[in-house]
CSV table of C-alpha atoms in Angstrom, one decimal:
chain,number,residue,atom,x,y,z
A,26,MET,CA,-5.6,-16.4,-13.2
A,27,ASN,CA,-4.8,-13.5,-10.8
A,28,ALA,CA,-7.1,-15.0,-8.2
A,29,SER,CA,-5.2,-18.3,-8.5
A,30,ILE,CA,-1.9,-16.6,-7.9
A,31,LEU,CA,-3.2,-14.7,-4.9
A,32,MET,CA,-4.6,-17.9,-3.4
A,33,ARG,CA,-1.3,-19.6,-3.9
A,34,LEU,CA,0.5,-16.8,-2.2
A,35,LEU,CA,-2.0,-16.7,0.6
A,36,ASP,CA,-1.8,-20.5,1.1
A,37,SER,CA,2.0,-20.4,1.2
A,38,GLY,CA,2.1,-17.6,3.7
A,39,GLN,CA,4.0,-15.3,1.3
A,40,LEU,CA,1.0,-13.0,1.3
A,41,THR,CA,-1.2,-11.8,4.2
A,42,VAL,CA,-4.2,-9.6,4.2
A,43,SER,CA,-4.6,-7.0,7.0
A,44,SER,CA,-7.6,-5.0,8.0
A,45,GLY,CA,-7.7,-2.0,10.3
A,46,VAL,CA,-4.2,-0.9,9.5
A,47,THR,CA,-3.5,2.2,11.6
A,48,ALA,CA,0.4,2.6,11.1
A,49,VAL,CA,3.2,1.5,8.9
A,50,GLU,CA,6.7,2.5,9.9
A,51,PRO,CA,10.1,1.7,8.3
A,52,VAL,CA,12.3,-0.5,10.6
A,53,ASN,CA,15.6,-2.1,9.6
A,54,GLY,CA,14.8,-2.3,5.9
A,55,ARG,CA,11.3,-3.8,6.6
A,56,PHE,CA,8.0,-2.3,7.7
A,57,ARG,CA,6.3,-2.6,11.1
A,58,VAL,CA,2.6,-2.8,10.5
A,59,ARG,CA,0.0,-2.1,13.2
A,60,ASP,CA,-3.4,-3.5,12.4
A,61,ALA,CA,-6.5,-5.0,13.9
A,62,ARG,CA,-4.5,-8.2,14.8
A,63,GLY,CA,-1.6,-6.3,16.5
A,64,GLN,CA,1.8,-5.6,15.3
A,65,HIS,CA,4.0,-7.5,12.7
A,66,THR,CA,6.6,-6.9,10.2
A,67,ALA,CA,6.6,-7.1,6.4
A,68,HIS,CA,9.1,-6.7,3.5
A,69,VAL,CA,6.3,-5.1,1.3
A,70,VAL,CA,3.1,-3.4,2.1
A,71,VAL,CA,0.4,-2.8,-0.6
A,72,ASN,CA,-2.6,-0.6,0.1
A,73,ALA,CA,-5.6,-2.1,-1.7
A,74,VAL,CA,-8.3,0.1,-0.1
A,75,ASN,CA,-10.6,1.8,-2.6
A,76,ALA,CA,-11.1,5.4,-1.7
A,77,PRO,CA,-14.2,7.4,-2.5
A,78,ALA,CA,-13.5,9.7,-5.4
A,79,HIS,CA,-11.2,12.6,-4.3
A,80,ALA,CA,-11.0,11.4,-0.7
A,81,VAL,CA,-8.9,9.2,1.6
A,82,PRO,CA,-11.4,6.7,3.1
A,83,GLY,CA,-12.0,7.2,6.9
A,84,ALA,CA,-10.6,3.6,7.6
A,85,ALA,CA,-7.4,4.5,5.8
A,86,GLN,CA,-6.9,7.9,7.5
A,87,PRO,CA,-4.8,6.6,10.4
A,88,LEU,CA,-2.6,4.7,7.9
A,89,VAL,CA,-2.2,7.7,5.7
A,90,ARG,CA,-1.4,10.0,8.7
A,91,SER,CA,1.2,7.4,9.8
A,92,LEU,CA,2.9,7.3,6.3
A,93,GLU,CA,3.0,11.1,6.3
A,94,ARG,CA,4.3,11.4,9.9
A,95,VAL,CA,7.3,9.1,9.3
A,96,GLY,CA,8.0,10.5,5.8
A,97,LEU,CA,7.0,7.5,3.7
A,98,ALA,CA,4.3,9.4,1.7
A,99,THR,CA,2.7,12.8,1.2
A,100,LEU,CA,-0.8,13.9,0.2
A,101,HIS,CA,-0.9,15.4,-3.3
A,102,PRO,CA,-2.6,18.8,-3.5
A,103,SER,CA,-5.1,17.4,-6.0
A,104,GLY,CA,-5.8,14.4,-3.8
A,105,GLY,CA,-4.3,11.0,-3.3
A,106,VAL,CA,-1.2,9.7,-1.6
A,107,VAL,CA,2.2,10.1,-3.2
A,108,PRO,CA,5.0,7.8,-1.9
A,109,THR,CA,8.3,9.5,-1.0
A,110,ASP,CA,10.1,6.1,-0.4
A,111,PRO,CA,10.7,3.9,-3.4
A,112,ARG,CA,9.6,0.8,-1.3
A,113,VAL,CA,6.1,2.3,-0.9
A,114,HIS,CA,3.6,1.7,-3.7
A,115,VAL,CA,0.0,3.0,-3.9
A,116,VAL,CA,-2.3,1.4,-6.5
A,117,GLY,CA,-5.8,2.4,-7.3
A,118,ASP,CA,-8.0,5.4,-6.5
A,119,LEU,CA,-5.8,6.4,-3.6
A,120,ALA,CA,-2.7,6.9,-5.8
A,121,GLY,CA,-1.9,10.6,-6.2
A,122,GLY,CA,0.4,12.5,-8.3
A,123,GLY,CA,-1.7,12.6,-11.5
A,124,SER,CA,-5.3,13.4,-12.2
A,125,PHE,CA,-7.1,12.1,-9.1
A,126,ILE,CA,-10.0,10.4,-10.6
A,127,THR,CA,-11.6,7.0,-10.1
A,128,SER,CA,-9.3,4.4,-11.5
A,129,SER,CA,-10.1,2.3,-14.5
A,130,ILE,CA,-9.3,-1.4,-14.4
A,131,ALA,CA,-6.6,-0.7,-17.1
A,132,GLY,CA,-5.2,2.0,-14.9
A,133,VAL,CA,-5.1,-0.1,-11.8
A,134,VAL,CA,-3.5,-3.0,-13.8
A,135,ALA,CA,-0.8,-0.5,-15.1
A,136,GLN,CA,-0.1,0.7,-11.6
A,137,ALA,CA,0.1,-2.8,-10.1
A,138,SER,CA,2.4,-3.9,-12.9
A,139,ARG,CA,4.8,-1.1,-12.3
A,140,ALA,CA,4.7,-1.9,-8.5
A,141,ALA,CA,5.3,-5.6,-9.2
A,142,VAL,CA,8.4,-4.8,-11.4
A,143,ALA,CA,9.7,-2.4,-8.7
A,144,LEU,CA,9.2,-5.1,-6.0
A,145,ARG,CA,11.1,-7.8,-8.1
A,146,THR,CA,14.1,-5.4,-8.7
A,147,PRO,CA,16.6,-5.5,-5.9
């Protein structure tokens, strides 16, 4: 069922997938995203990169540094990324602020559910 929803969102243009993201910056209530395709804007940005245990993956380092530089997130002392802006959500192994261990499917589902509720709430 989740794959069907994702495919419908992709097909309708409501969801895009980016690779090689190097920067995300807040601009006029939206986000400017720089990635392998260039630069574009988005209402919502979801990081879905799976990090190695207790580390930010190399490919995500530029994005994480960008989020830190503009004040959208910080690194948790125990590992992981902690959003400092309520519009930023981190789901999965990269989420910081608790025990920084490999996420279970149930844990990722709970994180994603909280993010989805927050995104629906104006």
